[in-house]
Amino acid sequence: MASSPVLCIVGARPNFMKIAPIVRAFEQHNPPIPYRLIHTGQHYDVRMSEQLFADLGIPAPHLNLEVHSGSHAQQTAAVMARIEPVIDESQPSCILVVGDVNSTLACALVASKKGVPVVHVEAGLRSYDRAMPEEINRVLTDAISDVLFTTEASALPNLQREGIAEDKVIFVGNVMIDSVLQNREHALAPQATLAAHGVADAASLAQGRYALATLHRPSNVDEEQPLRQVFDILCDTAQKLPVIFPAHPRTHKKLESFGWLTSLQENHVHLLPPVGYLEILGLMQHATVVLTDSGGLQEETTALGVPCLTVRENTERPITIEQGTNVLVGRDRSLIAQHIAEILSHGGKRGRIPALWDGRAAERIADHLWRTLYAERAA
Ligand code: UD1
């Protein structure tokens, strides 16, 4: 009965921690839900892709489309052209896309025009900032999705405002947090991560207080002036406590092109290459504060109860502010310095765990898809 598979798509780093619990839930479902895992190859460095597959226990993809980097148009178009024959050949029951990266939109668009139902995991998040490429991807993917699984309460009114029928929207919780809860006990100790990446004084650094920084949004790193502000913020922070900074390839290339890599290190910012999932989880768990512009880290710090300063003017994940440990600080140097001082003296913002961030979101997704795609059709 259930022979046509769910075509699961991943492309970029933040997709991997979302798909891992989903494919596991498909395998553990009784009966198992058939699926094919397709990697678009948007991220291709070992550290941005293979390492995360290994850390998260994701089975090797059935196929890698190997699109790699390019302009948004080139990358999106390449994914579209290469996914089309895969959809034709797999005859899937539906296509399942996660998050908001270019691969998400590209695959949803092709499937939708072929009449293949689109399932969007992490639907309805809105920053209301159309300068973010991800916001365009979110709005467009949701507009053509048939099933919209949401992570937080803000998503439903966002979707309703765009005319999306409420009966397509299902609040299941957060698969990203499924991954945190499944893996937190296996997280690597910060000392091991720092030593593995050749950071001098790894032992003493890891035992004391430290800030963990991750920054890669185009608005923060692509142009000289905002990147200079980010540089100053990292150096200010490093005067108060050591800063550990695993840099995304985009950020690394920009820092290098402006000639700022060495001075960052001279200012006691410990630069690391992109780290694995079990490494970042360990670094996050033990951090005194996290400085980030990542959507994922905003949620993960809320789940772990670690103070998070988000270097952005807005967030599509407002629950991390309303209930979690997150604070929006933009690139405001003095505001960030004030928050760091407060965190060092009083521990910073305390939050609570949002509804359904309980480690079982993927199970709810599997149950729903089984009922609606397979069991009800066979009945
Ligand atoms: C993408 C997502 C973003 C997500 C981020 C996480 C979109 C629009 N953006 O941004 O939402 O937060 O992934 O990492 O889909 N590069 C490498 N090796 C890689 C991948 C990228 O060197 O494996 C470099 C390339 O120079 C590339 C640049 O990083 O041009 C940007 O990569 P791209 O996939 O276009 O976007 P991200 O910034 O990674």
CSV table of C-alpha atoms and ligand atoms in Angstrom, one decimal:
chain,number,residue,atom,x,y,z
A,1,MET,CA,0.0,0.0,0.0
A,2,ALA,CA,2.7,2.4,1.0
A,3,SER,CA,5.1,2.0,-1.9
A,4,SER,CA,5.4,5.6,-3.1
A,5,PRO,CA,8.0,7.3,-0.9
A,6,VAL,CA,8.1,10.7,0.8
A,7,LEU,CA,10.8,12.6,-1.1
A,8,CYS,CA,12.8,14.3,1.7
A,9,ILE,CA,15.0,17.3,0.6
A,10,VAL,CA,18.0,18.7,2.3
A,11,GLY,CA,20.5,21.2,1.0
A,12,ALA,CA,22.2,23.4,3.5
A,13,ARG,CA,23.6,22.9,7.0
A,14,PRO,CA,20.5,24.0,9.0
A,15,ASN,CA,18.4,21.4,7.1
A,16,PHE,CA,20.4,18.5,8.5
A,17,MET,CA,19.4,18.8,12.1
A,18,LYS,CA,15.8,19.1,11.0
A,19,ILE,CA,15.7,16.1,8.7
A,20,ALA,CA,17.6,13.7,11.1
A,21,PRO,CA,14.7,13.2,13.6
A,22,ILE,CA,12.2,13.0,10.7
A,23,VAL,CA,13.8,10.2,8.8
A,24,ARG,CA,14.4,8.4,12.1
A,25,ALA,CA,10.7,8.7,12.9
A,26,PHE,CA,9.8,7.4,9.4
A,27,GLU,CA,12.0,4.4,10.0
A,28,GLN,CA,10.6,3.8,13.5
A,29,HIS,CA,7.0,4.2,12.5
A,30,ASN,CA,4.9,1.1,12.6
A,31,PRO,CA,4.7,0.3,9.8
A,32,PRO,CA,7.8,2.2,8.5
A,33,ILE,CA,7.1,5.2,6.2
A,34,PRO,CA,9.0,4.8,2.9
A,35,TYR,CA,11.2,7.7,2.0
A,36,ARG,CA,14.0,8.8,-0.3
A,37,LEU,CA,16.5,11.4,0.9
A,38,ILE,CA,17.8,13.8,-1.7
A,39,HIS,CA,20.7,16.2,-0.9
A,40,THR,CA,20.8,19.1,-3.3
A,41,GLY,CA,24.5,19.7,-2.6
A,42,GLN,CA,23.9,23.4,-1.8
A,43,HIS,CA,26.4,22.9,1.0
A,44,TYR,CA,29.3,20.6,0.0
A,45,ASP,CA,32.3,21.2,2.3
A,46,VAL,CA,32.9,18.2,4.5
A,47,ARG,CA,32.5,20.4,7.5
A,48,MET,CA,29.2,21.9,6.3
A,49,SER,CA,27.7,18.6,5.2
A,50,GLU,CA,29.2,15.1,5.6
A,51,GLN,CA,30.4,15.8,9.2
A,52,LEU,CA,26.8,16.7,10.2
A,53,PHE,CA,25.4,13.6,8.5
A,54,ALA,CA,27.8,11.5,10.6
A,55,ASP,CA,27.2,13.4,13.8
A,56,LEU,CA,23.4,13.2,13.4
A,57,GLY,CA,23.3,9.6,12.3
A,58,ILE,CA,21.5,10.5,9.0
A,59,PRO,CA,21.7,7.7,6.5
A,60,ALA,CA,23.7,8.6,3.3
A,61,PRO,CA,21.4,10.4,0.8
A,62,HIS,CA,20.0,8.3,-2.0
A,63,LEU,CA,21.2,11.0,-4.4
A,64,ASN,CA,23.2,14.2,-4.3
A,65,LEU,CA,22.4,16.8,-6.9
A,66,GLU,CA,25.7,18.6,-6.4
A,67,VAL,CA,24.5,22.1,-7.2
A,68,HIS,CA,27.1,23.8,-5.0
A,69,SER,CA,27.4,27.6,-4.9
A,70,GLY,CA,26.3,30.4,-7.2
A,71,SER,CA,24.1,33.4,-7.2
A,72,HIS,CA,20.6,32.9,-5.8
A,73,ALA,CA,19.2,32.6,-9.3
A,74,GLN,CA,21.9,30.2,-10.4
A,75,GLN,CA,21.6,28.0,-7.3
A,76,THR,CA,17.8,28.0,-7.2
A,77,ALA,CA,17.6,27.2,-11.0
A,78,ALA,CA,20.2,24.5,-10.8
A,79,VAL,CA,18.3,22.8,-7.9
A,80,MET,CA,15.0,23.1,-9.9
A,81,ALA,CA,16.4,21.6,-13.1
A,82,ARG,CA,18.1,18.7,-11.3
A,83,ILE,CA,15.2,17.8,-9.0
A,84,GLU,CA,12.7,17.5,-11.8
A,85,PRO,CA,13.7,14.2,-13.2
A,86,VAL,CA,14.1,12.8,-9.6
A,87,ILE,CA,10.5,13.7,-8.9
A,88,ASP,CA,9.4,12.1,-12.2
A,89,GLU,CA,11.3,9.0,-11.5
A,90,SER,CA,10.4,8.6,-7.8
A,91,GLN,CA,6.6,9.2,-8.1
A,92,PRO,CA,6.5,10.4,-4.5
A,93,SER,CA,3.5,10.5,-2.3
A,94,CYS,CA,4.7,14.0,-1.4
A,95,ILE,CA,7.8,16.1,-1.2
A,96,LEU,CA,8.9,17.2,2.3
A,97,VAL,CA,11.0,20.3,2.6
A,98,VAL,CA,12.4,21.9,5.8
A,99,GLY,CA,13.3,25.4,6.7
A,100,ASP,CA,13.9,28.4,4.4
A,101,VAL,CA,17.0,27.9,2.3
A,102,ASN,CA,17.2,28.1,-1.5
A,103,SER,CA,16.9,24.4,-1.9
A,104,THR,CA,13.6,24.4,0.1
A,105,LEU,CA,11.9,26.8,-2.3
A,106,ALA,CA,13.4,25.3,-5.5
A,107,CYS,CA,12.1,21.8,-4.7
A,108,ALA,CA,8.8,23.0,-3.5
A,109,LEU,CA,8.2,25.0,-6.6
A,110,VAL,CA,9.0,22.1,-9.0
A,111,ALA,CA,6.9,19.6,-7.0
A,112,SER,CA,3.9,22.0,-6.8
A,113,LYS,CA,3.8,22.5,-10.5
A,114,LYS,CA,3.8,18.7,-11.0
A,115,GLY,CA,0.9,18.3,-8.7
A,116,VAL,CA,3.0,16.6,-6.0
A,117,PRO,CA,1.8,17.6,-2.5
A,118,VAL,CA,4.3,19.8,-0.7
A,119,VAL,CA,4.9,19.4,3.0
A,120,HIS,CA,6.7,22.2,4.7
A,121,VAL,CA,8.3,21.6,8.1
A,122,GLU,CA,8.9,24.9,10.0
A,123,ALA,CA,6.2,26.8,8.2
A,124,GLY,CA,4.9,30.2,9.0
A,125,LEU,CA,7.9,31.9,10.6
A,126,ARG,CA,8.2,35.5,9.5
A,127,SER,CA,10.8,38.2,10.2
A,128,TYR,CA,8.8,40.6,8.0
A,129,ASP,CA,12.1,41.6,6.5
A,130,ARG,CA,12.1,41.0,2.8
A,131,ALA,CA,15.8,42.0,2.5
A,132,MET,CA,16.5,38.5,3.9
A,133,PRO,CA,16.6,35.9,1.2
A,134,GLU,CA,15.2,33.4,3.6
A,135,GLU,CA,12.1,35.5,4.2
A,136,ILE,CA,11.3,35.3,0.4
A,137,ASN,CA,11.9,31.5,0.6
A,138,ARG,CA,9.5,31.2,3.5
A,139,VAL,CA,6.7,33.2,2.1
A,140,LEU,CA,6.8,31.5,-1.3
A,141,THR,CA,7.3,28.0,0.0
A,142,ASP,CA,4.3,28.4,2.4
A,143,ALA,CA,2.1,29.8,-0.4
A,144,ILE,CA,2.5,26.6,-2.4
A,145,SER,CA,2.5,24.1,0.5
A,146,ASP,CA,-0.3,21.6,1.1
A,147,VAL,CA,0.6,20.7,4.6
A,148,LEU,CA,2.3,23.2,6.9
A,149,PHE,CA,3.9,21.9,10.1
A,150,THR,CA,4.6,24.8,12.5
A,151,THR,CA,7.0,25.1,15.5
A,152,GLU,CA,5.5,28.0,17.4
A,153,ALA,CA,2.2,29.9,17.9
A,154,SER,CA,3.2,33.0,15.9
A,155,ALA,CA,3.1,30.9,12.7
A,156,LEU,CA,-0.7,30.4,12.4
A,157,PRO,CA,-1.7,34.1,12.4
A,158,ASN,CA,1.2,34.8,10.0
A,159,LEU,CA,-0.1,32.3,7.6
A,160,GLN,CA,-3.7,33.3,8.0
A,161,ARG,CA,-2.7,36.9,7.1
A,162,GLU,CA,-1.4,35.5,3.8
A,163,GLY,CA,-4.7,33.8,3.1
A,164,ILE,CA,-3.5,30.2,3.9
A,165,ALA,CA,-6.4,28.0,5.1
A,166,GLU,CA,-6.1,27.0,8.8
A,167,ASP,CA,-6.9,23.4,8.1
A,168,LYS,CA,-3.6,23.0,6.2
A,169,VAL,CA,-1.6,24.2,9.3
A,170,ILE,CA,-0.6,21.7,12.0
A,171,PHE,CA,1.3,22.7,15.1
A,172,VAL,CA,3.7,19.9,15.8
A,173,GLY,CA,6.6,21.5,17.7
A,174,ASN,CA,10.2,21.8,16.8
A,175,VAL,CA,12.2,19.1,15.0
A,176,MET,CA,15.4,21.1,15.6
A,177,ILE,CA,14.8,20.6,19.3
A,178,ASP,CA,14.2,16.9,18.8
A,179,SER,CA,17.8,16.8,17.6
A,180,VAL,CA,19.0,18.8,20.6
A,181,LEU,CA,17.3,16.5,23.0
A,182,GLN,CA,18.4,13.3,21.2
A,183,ASN,CA,22.0,14.4,21.1
A,184,ARG,CA,22.8,16.5,24.1
A,185,GLU,CA,24.1,13.6,26.1
A,186,HIS,CA,26.6,12.8,23.3
A,187,ALA,CA,27.8,16.4,22.9
A,188,LEU,CA,31.5,16.8,22.9
A,189,ALA,CA,33.2,18.5,25.8
A,190,PRO,CA,34.4,22.1,24.8
A,191,GLN,CA,37.9,21.2,25.8
A,192,ALA,CA,38.0,18.3,23.3
A,193,THR,CA,36.6,20.6,20.5
A,194,LEU,CA,39.1,23.4,21.2
A,195,ALA,CA,42.1,21.0,21.4
A,196,ALA,CA,41.0,19.3,18.2
A,197,HIS,CA,41.1,22.6,16.4
A,198,GLY,CA,44.5,23.6,17.8
A,199,VAL,CA,43.3,26.3,20.2
A,200,ALA,CA,46.2,27.0,22.6
A,201,ASP,CA,45.1,26.8,26.3
A,202,ALA,CA,42.1,24.7,25.4
A,203,ALA,CA,41.8,23.3,28.9
A,204,SER,CA,41.8,26.5,30.9
A,205,LEU,CA,39.6,28.2,28.3
A,206,ALA,CA,37.0,25.5,28.3
A,207,GLN,CA,36.8,25.4,32.1
A,208,GLY,CA,36.1,29.1,32.5
A,209,ARG,CA,33.5,31.4,31.2
A,210,TYR,CA,33.4,32.0,27.4
A,211,ALA,CA,31.3,33.5,24.7
A,212,LEU,CA,30.4,31.4,21.6
A,213,ALA,CA,29.9,33.5,18.5
A,214,THR,CA,28.5,32.4,15.1
A,215,LEU,CA,27.8,35.1,12.4
A,216,HIS,CA,27.1,34.5,8.7
A,217,ARG,CA,24.1,36.5,7.6
A,218,PRO,CA,24.8,38.5,4.4
A,219,SER,CA,23.5,41.7,6.2
A,220,ASN,CA,26.2,41.3,8.9
A,221,VAL,CA,29.2,40.0,7.0
A,222,ASP,CA,29.0,40.8,3.3
A,223,GLU,CA,29.8,44.5,3.3
A,224,GLU,CA,32.8,46.2,4.9
A,225,GLN,CA,30.9,48.5,7.3
A,226,PRO,CA,28.6,46.0,9.0
A,227,LEU,CA,31.4,43.5,9.2
A,228,ARG,CA,33.6,46.1,10.8
A,229,GLN,CA,30.9,46.6,13.5
A,230,VAL,CA,30.8,42.8,14.0
A,231,PHE,CA,34.6,42.8,14.3
A,232,ASP,CA,34.4,45.6,17.0
A,233,ILE,CA,31.7,43.7,18.9
A,234,LEU,CA,33.7,40.5,19.0
A,235,CYS,CA,36.8,42.4,20.1
A,236,ASP,CA,34.9,44.3,22.9
A,237,THR,CA,33.4,41.0,24.1
A,238,ALA,CA,36.8,39.3,24.1
A,239,GLN,CA,38.0,42.0,26.6
A,240,LYS,CA,35.5,40.6,29.0
A,241,LEU,CA,35.7,36.9,28.4
A,242,PRO,CA,37.3,34.6,25.7
A,243,VAL,CA,35.3,34.4,22.5
A,244,ILE,CA,35.1,31.2,20.5
A,245,PHE,CA,34.1,31.8,16.9
A,246,PRO,CA,33.5,28.9,14.5
A,247,ALA,CA,33.3,30.9,11.3
A,248,HIS,CA,31.1,30.0,8.3
A,249,PRO,CA,33.0,29.9,5.0
A,250,ARG,CA,31.2,33.0,3.8
A,251,THR,CA,32.3,34.9,7.0
A,252,HIS,CA,35.8,33.5,6.8
A,253,LYS,CA,36.2,34.6,3.2
A,254,LYS,CA,35.0,38.1,3.9
A,255,LEU,CA,37.3,38.6,7.0
A,256,GLU,CA,40.2,37.4,4.9
A,257,SER,CA,39.4,39.7,2.0
A,258,PHE,CA,39.4,42.7,4.3
A,259,GLY,CA,42.6,41.5,5.9
A,260,TRP,CA,41.1,41.2,9.4
A,261,LEU,CA,41.7,37.6,10.3
A,262,THR,CA,45.0,38.1,12.1
A,263,SER,CA,43.9,41.1,14.1
A,264,LEU,CA,40.8,39.3,15.2
A,265,GLN,CA,43.0,36.5,16.6
A,266,GLU,CA,45.4,39.1,18.1
A,267,ASN,CA,42.4,40.4,20.0
A,268,HIS,CA,41.8,37.0,21.6
A,269,VAL,CA,38.9,35.9,19.4
A,270,HIS,CA,39.6,32.2,18.9
A,271,LEU,CA,38.7,31.5,15.3
A,272,LEU,CA,37.6,27.9,14.4
A,273,PRO,CA,36.5,26.4,11.2
A,274,PRO,CA,32.8,25.3,11.0
A,275,VAL,CA,32.4,22.7,13.7
A,276,GLY,CA,30.4,19.5,13.8
A,277,TYR,CA,26.9,19.2,15.4
A,278,LEU,CA,28.2,17.4,18.6
A,279,GLU,CA,30.9,20.0,18.9
A,280,ILE,CA,28.6,23.0,18.6
A,281,LEU,CA,26.1,21.4,20.9
A,282,GLY,CA,28.9,21.0,23.6
A,283,LEU,CA,30.1,24.6,23.0
A,284,MET,CA,26.6,25.9,23.3
A,285,GLN,CA,25.7,24.0,26.4
A,286,HIS,CA,28.7,25.3,28.4
A,287,ALA,CA,28.8,28.8,27.0
A,288,THR,CA,28.2,31.8,29.3
A,289,VAL,CA,26.6,33.6,26.4
A,290,VAL,CA,26.0,33.0,22.7
A,291,LEU,CA,26.3,35.8,20.2
A,292,THR,CA,24.7,34.8,16.9
A,293,ASP,CA,22.6,35.7,13.8
A,294,SER,CA,21.6,32.1,13.2
A,295,GLY,CA,17.9,31.1,13.4
A,296,GLY,CA,18.9,27.6,14.7
A,297,LEU,CA,21.1,28.9,17.6
A,298,GLN,CA,18.3,31.2,18.8
A,299,GLU,CA,16.1,28.1,19.3
A,300,GLU,CA,18.8,25.8,20.6
A,301,THR,CA,19.9,28.3,23.3
A,302,THR,CA,16.3,28.6,24.4
A,303,ALA,CA,16.0,24.8,24.7
A,304,LEU,CA,19.3,24.7,26.6
A,305,GLY,CA,18.6,27.7,28.8
A,306,VAL,CA,21.7,29.6,27.7
A,307,PRO,CA,21.6,33.4,27.3
A,308,CYS,CA,21.5,34.4,23.6
A,309,LEU,CA,22.2,37.8,22.1
A,310,THR,CA,21.0,37.9,18.5
A,311,VAL,CA,22.9,40.3,16.3
A,312,ARG,CA,19.9,41.2,14.2
A,313,GLU,CA,17.1,43.8,14.2
A,314,ASN,CA,14.3,41.2,14.0
A,315,THR,CA,13.6,37.5,14.3
A,316,GLU,CA,11.2,35.2,12.7
A,317,ARG,CA,11.3,33.1,15.9
A,318,PRO,CA,9.6,35.5,18.4
A,319,ILE,CA,8.9,32.8,20.9
A,320,THR,CA,12.6,32.7,21.7
A,321,ILE,CA,12.2,36.3,23.0
A,322,GLU,CA,8.8,36.0,24.6
A,323,GLN,CA,9.5,32.7,26.4
A,324,GLY,CA,13.2,31.8,25.8
A,325,THR,CA,16.6,33.2,26.6
A,326,ASN,CA,17.0,35.3,23.5
A,327,VAL,CA,17.4,39.1,23.2
A,328,LEU,CA,17.7,41.1,20.0
A,329,VAL,CA,20.6,43.5,20.1
A,330,GLY,CA,21.4,44.4,16.5
A,331,ARG,CA,24.9,45.6,16.0
A,332,ASP,CA,24.6,48.0,18.9
A,333,ARG,CA,28.0,47.9,20.6
A,334,SER,CA,27.0,49.6,23.8
A,335,LEU,CA,23.8,47.6,24.2
A,336,ILE,CA,25.8,44.4,23.7
A,337,ALA,CA,28.4,45.5,26.2
A,338,GLN,CA,25.6,46.2,28.7
A,339,HIS,CA,24.0,42.8,28.2
A,340,ILE,CA,27.4,41.0,28.5
A,341,ALA,CA,28.1,42.9,31.8
A,342,GLU,CA,24.6,41.9,33.1
A,343,ILE,CA,25.1,38.2,32.1
A,344,LEU,CA,28.5,38.2,33.8
A,345,SER,CA,27.2,39.7,37.0
A,346,HIS,CA,23.7,38.1,37.2
A,347,GLY,CA,23.6,35.2,34.7
A,348,GLY,CA,21.3,37.0,32.1
A,349,LYS,CA,17.8,36.2,30.9
A,350,ARG,CA,16.1,33.1,32.1
A,351,GLY,CA,13.4,31.5,30.0
A,352,ARG,CA,11.1,28.6,29.8
A,353,ILE,CA,10.7,25.8,27.2
A,354,PRO,CA,8.0,26.6,24.6
A,355,ALA,CA,5.0,24.3,24.1
A,356,LEU,CA,5.8,21.1,22.2
A,357,TRP,CA,9.5,21.6,22.2
A,358,ASP,CA,9.6,18.2,23.8
A,359,GLY,CA,11.6,16.0,21.5
A,360,ARG,CA,8.6,14.4,19.8
A,361,ALA,CA,7.8,16.8,16.9
A,362,ALA,CA,9.1,14.3,14.2
A,363,GLU,CA,7.0,11.6,15.6
A,364,ARG,CA,3.9,13.8,15.3
A,365,ILE,CA,4.9,14.6,11.7
A,366,ALA,CA,5.3,10.9,10.9
A,367,ASP,CA,1.9,10.0,12.5
A,368,HIS,CA,0.1,12.8,10.6
A,369,LEU,CA,1.6,11.9,7.2
A,370,TRP,CA,0.9,8.2,7.7
A,371,ARG,CA,-2.7,8.9,8.5
A,372,THR,CA,-3.3,11.3,5.7
A,373,LEU,CA,-1.1,10.0,2.9
A,374,TYR,CA,-1.1,6.3,3.4
A,375,ALA,CA,-3.7,4.9,5.9
A,376,GLU,CA,-6.7,7.0,4.8
A,377,ARG,CA,-6.0,6.5,1.1
A,378,ALA,CA,-5.8,2.7,1.6
A,379,ALA,CA,-9.0,2.6,3.7
B,1,UD1,C1,22.6,29.2,3.6
B,1,UD1,C2,21.1,29.6,3.8
B,1,UD1,C3,21.0,30.2,5.1
B,1,UD1,C4,21.5,29.4,6.2
B,1,UD1,C5,23.0,29.0,5.9
B,1,UD1,C6,23.6,28.1,6.9
B,1,UD1,C7,20.0,30.3,1.7
B,1,UD1,C8,19.4,31.5,1.0
B,1,UD1,N1,20.7,30.6,2.8
B,1,UD1,O1,23.3,30.4,3.5
B,1,UD1,O2,19.6,30.5,5.4
B,1,UD1,O3,21.4,30.0,7.5
B,1,UD1,O4,23.0,28.4,4.6
B,1,UD1,O5,24.9,27.9,6.7
B,1,UD1,O6,19.8,29.2,1.3
B,1,UD1,N2,30.3,27.9,1.0
B,1,UD1,C9,31.4,27.1,1.1
B,1,UD1,N3,31.1,25.7,1.3
B,1,UD1,C10,29.9,25.2,1.5
B,1,UD1,C11,28.8,26.1,1.4
B,1,UD1,C12,29.0,27.4,1.1
B,1,UD1,O7,32.5,27.5,0.9
B,1,UD1,O8,29.8,24.0,1.7
B,1,UD1,C13,30.5,29.3,0.7
B,1,UD1,C14,30.5,29.7,-0.7
B,1,UD1,O9,31.4,30.7,-1.0
B,1,UD1,C15,29.1,30.2,-1.0
B,1,UD1,C16,28.8,30.9,0.4
B,1,UD1,O10,29.5,30.1,1.4
B,1,UD1,O11,29.0,31.1,-2.0
B,1,UD1,C17,27.4,31.0,0.7
B,1,UD1,O12,26.8,29.7,0.6
B,1,UD1,P1,25.2,29.6,0.2
B,1,UD1,O13,24.7,28.2,0.2
B,1,UD1,O14,24.9,30.4,-1.0
B,1,UD1,O15,24.5,30.4,1.4
B,1,UD1,P2,24.8,30.4,3.0
B,1,UD1,O16,25.4,31.7,3.3
B,1,UD1,O17,25.6,29.2,3.4
